Amino acid sequence: MDVDKVFHMKGGLGETSYARNSSLQKKASDMVKHITLETIQQLYLTITPKSLGVADLGCSSGHNSLSIIKEMVDAIEEACHKGSRPVPEFRVHLNDLPTNDFNAIFTALPEFYREVRRERNDGGPPIYVAAYPGSFYGRLFPGECLHFIYSSYSLHWLSRSNRATVGLPVDRINPSIPQLVKEKPAVKDKVRQRVVPPALYDDQGRSINKGNIYISESSPPLVSEAYFSQFQEDLSLFLRSRSEELIHGGRMVLIFLGRMGSDQVDRGNSFFWELLSRSLTTLVSKGEVEEEKLDSYNVHFYAPSADELEDEVRREGSFEMDRLEMFEIDRDVGSSAGYGTAVATTVRAIQEPMISHHFGEGIVDNLFEQYGKLVDEEMAKEEIRPVTFVVVLRKRM
């Protein structure tokens, strides 16, 4: 499965679209909005550019994608008026994978501009918005063209699913694989395609993480190692790429899912994937999903600990970490449908394109109905406490 071609939030404005099922992400970004706006204000007051380059990486579509941009413009204007400075022009770079629903963003731009002008007697500052499709695990923009980078709920998604190696030697993944490849050269490409995070297979081509779509208590240690290795590789590439695109002293505010401690299996973000695995297993037992299909499906996700994140930023070396905070979102989702349904519709809006591609569209309704029930059942037993990090990074001078 090629993540770049298949992975995207569900577009449009329908009942199950991301635009209508991203309130949890909006709530999280609003909780740390003061950090985002303080950071961009401080940056502007330090360098006072005439043209301010801002990028939103993993912008997706819907109201969330433009609302934070408007708030950044408001924050800079406020700082300018207090300091009797001219307001800069804004160069806004919206990035997501090529399959993202950029058309929905373009359609919303006229209303965005009208709203900006409506609140200002002078019509507001010039704002130039452009889309930059592509993976942020690599270069996206010209050198030193940006002052500020923002990314909300995107960096926990890994660059790979079932298509490339992760840096682990194949003999670490399975000691018999090198001999198997030597004896049967034709197997070589198959091994390269399948022995990756999160899909690890034995020498017979069987999953060693059977029945799981993510790291679980029943997963062999090598599964966790493969995920962690991919996280390190991805974050290092992300930081290195952004360091070339930001000016010296430029800032990044990154919001993404994480975990509290060193245990990669906790009753937090990883547990939600455990419940989705259980939901798929239920459909397997009913004959609606083939067991082999379940065993070959893996989410390209990793929730790092604070220590893992700090270590990687320090090791890569391009940025100083100005701030790292952890927070949790409460269960009040503002919906009469209940928490389980809210979580299920949110996960569906994110995962439906991948699941439909792998399993077929026919299972989606039953799958997420089952998933919502399991979330409510587990929450009745004990709280599931997903953790989010907000990180402020400053490019070294």
XYZ file of C-alpha atoms in Angstrom, residues 45-323:
279
model
C 8.438 41.097 16.733
C 11.978 39.689 16.651
C 12.512 39.863 12.891
C 9.682 42.195 11.625
C 9.696 40.993 7.992
C 7.713 42.845 5.340
C 6.516 39.500 3.970
C 5.808 36.688 6.447
C 6.059 33.097 5.187
C 3.807 30.640 7.031
C 3.194 26.939 6.306
C 0.526 24.564 7.616
C 1.767 20.994 7.139
C -0.957 18.353 6.996
C -3.634 21.000 6.535
C -6.327 18.532 5.363
C -9.615 20.235 4.430
C -12.633 21.756 6.123
C -12.963 24.679 8.508
C -9.904 23.769 10.595
C -7.522 24.313 7.694
C -8.185 28.055 7.360
C -9.401 29.053 10.833
C -5.924 28.873 12.385
C -4.499 30.956 9.521
C -7.021 33.716 10.211
C -6.126 33.651 13.903
C -2.429 33.974 13.056
C -3.179 37.007 10.868
C -5.224 38.540 13.714
C -2.402 37.917 16.213
C 0.227 39.569 14.006
C -2.053 42.540 13.326
C -2.595 42.985 17.049
C 1.166 42.951 17.688
C 1.723 45.473 14.870
C -0.908 47.901 16.144
C 0.488 47.787 19.690
C 3.973 48.515 18.405
C 2.878 51.024 15.742
C 4.377 48.863 13.019
C 3.051 48.274 9.488
C 1.262 44.950 9.027
C 3.214 42.547 6.773
C 1.849 40.642 3.838
C 1.242 36.941 4.440
C 2.466 34.102 2.235
C 0.498 31.027 3.315
C 1.677 27.587 2.193
C -0.908 24.828 2.697
C 0.539 21.325 2.477
C -0.874 17.820 2.497
C -0.523 14.657 0.450
C -1.573 14.928 -3.227
C -4.809 12.991 -2.630
C -6.024 15.562 -0.091
C -9.242 17.419 -0.944
C -7.557 20.699 -1.863
C -10.613 21.665 -3.924
C -12.601 22.059 -0.697
C -9.978 24.519 0.566
C -9.978 26.501 -2.676
C -13.770 26.665 -2.595
C -13.644 28.083 0.937
C -11.058 30.764 0.106
C -13.490 33.459 -1.176
C -15.431 33.345 2.086
C -12.156 33.376 4.023
C -11.053 36.558 2.230
C -14.496 38.151 2.700
C -14.366 37.417 6.426
C -10.928 39.001 6.734
C -12.064 42.124 4.865
C -15.389 42.351 6.726
C -13.641 42.779 10.085
C -11.270 45.528 8.884
C -11.977 49.021 7.607
C -8.850 49.000 5.454
C -9.621 45.641 3.831
C -6.928 43.804 5.754
C -3.367 42.816 4.886
C -2.502 41.041 1.615
C -2.800 37.265 2.103
C -1.532 34.944 -0.624
C -2.586 31.311 -0.202
C -1.097 28.459 -2.229
C -1.214 24.661 -1.998
C 1.907 22.501 -1.919
C 0.973 18.822 -2.373
C 3.531 16.283 -1.219
C 4.890 14.404 1.770
C 6.470 16.539 4.478
C 9.005 13.748 4.940
C 11.251 15.523 2.462
C 11.702 18.999 0.955
C 8.593 20.957 -0.020
C 9.611 24.618 -0.285
C 12.535 26.758 -1.515
C 15.406 27.367 0.857
C 14.837 29.793 3.755
C 11.492 31.018 2.419
C 9.511 30.388 5.625
C 9.399 32.103 8.993
C 6.839 29.936 10.791
C 5.644 26.341 10.408
C 2.530 24.893 12.009
C 1.387 21.285 12.000
C -1.582 19.892 13.909
C -2.319 16.176 14.271
C -0.100 15.070 11.412
C 3.356 14.052 12.646
C 2.171 10.863 14.355
C 1.551 9.469 10.851
C 4.584 7.616 9.535
C 5.798 7.873 5.959
C 5.469 4.168 5.221
C 3.067 1.301 5.607
C 3.807 -1.756 3.486
C 6.291 -0.594 0.907
C 9.880 -0.092 2.040
C 12.574 -1.081 4.477
C 12.954 0.654 7.825
C 16.643 0.410 8.539
C 16.447 -2.781 10.568
C 18.752 -5.472 9.148
C 16.659 -8.329 7.789
C 18.451 -10.802 10.050
C 17.215 -8.775 13.038
C 13.679 -9.050 11.747
C 13.951 -12.758 11.088
C 17.267 -14.689 11.206
C 16.133 -17.108 8.498
C 15.375 -14.428 5.888
C 18.949 -13.907 4.554
C 19.295 -17.647 3.943
C 15.835 -17.749 2.381
C 16.763 -14.930 -0.006
C 20.078 -16.590 -0.828
C 18.380 -19.877 -1.658
C 15.461 -18.259 -3.497
C 16.505 -14.948 -5.107
C 12.984 -14.472 -6.443
C 11.814 -14.020 -2.860
C 14.030 -10.944 -2.448
C 11.546 -8.383 -3.745
C 8.712 -9.951 -1.764
C 10.777 -9.707 1.424
C 11.614 -6.076 0.743
C 7.969 -5.258 0.177
C 6.601 -7.056 3.216
C 9.249 -6.968 5.961
C 8.596 -3.342 6.928
C 6.777 -1.428 9.628
C 4.321 -2.367 10.629
C 4.105 -5.620 8.614
C 6.666 -8.191 9.762
C 6.559 -11.673 8.288
C 8.299 -14.958 8.958
C 10.163 -16.966 6.356
C 6.893 -18.508 5.183
C 5.386 -15.086 4.500
C 3.170 -15.240 7.599
C 2.618 -12.207 9.804
C 4.316 -12.316 13.189
C 1.870 -9.662 14.398
C -1.255 -11.694 13.603
C -4.593 -10.200 14.478
C -3.100 -6.779 15.222
C -2.945 -3.608 13.173
C -0.558 -1.870 15.576
C 1.748 -2.621 18.515
C -0.125 -4.668 21.119
C 0.666 -6.787 24.172
C 0.807 -9.873 21.940
C 3.223 -8.273 19.438
C 6.819 -9.578 19.357
C 9.441 -6.982 20.425
C 10.646 -6.635 16.834
C 7.336 -5.035 15.890
C 7.922 -2.225 18.397
C 11.508 -1.863 17.204
C 10.390 -1.510 13.594
C 7.880 1.209 14.468
C 10.379 3.105 16.583
C 13.050 2.857 13.889
C 10.642 4.308 11.319
C 9.684 7.118 13.696
C 13.349 8.050 14.149
C 14.008 7.983 10.414
C 10.908 10.034 9.617
C 11.332 12.688 12.295
C 14.996 13.170 11.430
C 14.115 13.690 7.760
C 11.272 16.042 8.703
C 13.533 18.193 10.878
C 16.366 18.245 8.357
C 13.984 19.274 5.556
C 12.327 22.020 7.580
C 15.693 23.410 8.699
C 16.536 24.103 5.053
C 13.202 25.838 4.421
C 13.067 28.038 7.548
C 15.093 31.190 8.064
C 17.608 31.176 10.924
C 15.639 31.640 14.129
C 12.410 30.474 12.456
C 9.861 28.667 14.614
C 7.716 25.546 14.419
C 4.657 24.652 16.509
C 3.876 20.952 16.231
C 0.818 19.268 17.770
C 0.596 15.486 17.649
C -0.392 12.366 19.563
C 2.063 10.797 21.967
C 2.265 8.655 25.080
C 3.109 9.242 28.728
C 5.861 6.721 29.430
C 8.248 4.238 27.900
C 5.666 1.457 27.500
C 4.489 1.458 23.890
C 1.294 -0.366 24.866
C -0.780 1.790 27.190
C -4.380 2.705 27.772
C -4.038 5.742 25.594
C -3.624 6.220 21.849
C -2.366 2.670 21.257
C -5.493 1.257 22.904
C -7.761 2.879 20.326
C -5.912 0.860 17.651
C -6.329 -2.255 19.807
C -10.092 -1.685 19.745
C -10.062 -1.260 15.969
C -8.157 -4.572 15.735
C -10.847 -6.209 17.875
C -13.571 -4.754 15.661
C -11.917 -6.208 12.562
C -11.491 -9.553 14.350
C -15.237 -9.565 15.029
C -15.896 -9.135 11.307
C -13.439 -11.966 10.599
C -15.430 -14.244 12.921
C -18.604 -13.337 11.010
C -16.986 -14.094 7.674
C -17.171 -10.473 6.524
C -13.375 -10.015 6.461
C -10.693 -12.495 5.419
C -8.208 -13.291 8.169
C -5.300 -12.844 5.760
C -6.546 -9.338 4.968
C -6.521 -8.452 8.653
C -3.020 -9.840 9.139
C -1.680 -7.751 6.262
C -3.241 -4.444 7.380
C -1.119 -2.163 9.526
C -1.550 1.460 10.525
C 1.343 3.806 9.706
C 1.172 5.490 13.101
C 3.504 6.034 16.027
C 2.862 7.850 19.312
C 6.296 8.758 20.741
C 7.162 9.430 24.353
C 8.528 12.811 25.402
C 11.981 11.262 25.891
C 11.986 9.742 22.391
C 10.978 13.077 20.904
C 13.570 15.086 22.816
C 16.307 12.572 22.004
C 15.595 12.724 18.276
C 15.467 16.535 18.176
C 18.775 16.641 20.042
C 20.367 13.989 17.816
C 19.314 15.644 14.536
C 20.650 18.966 15.798
C 18.963 21.588 13.604
C 16.539 22.887 16.252
C 16.384 23.980 19.861
C 13.320 22.838 21.800
C 11.790 25.944 23.372
C 8.727 24.228 24.786
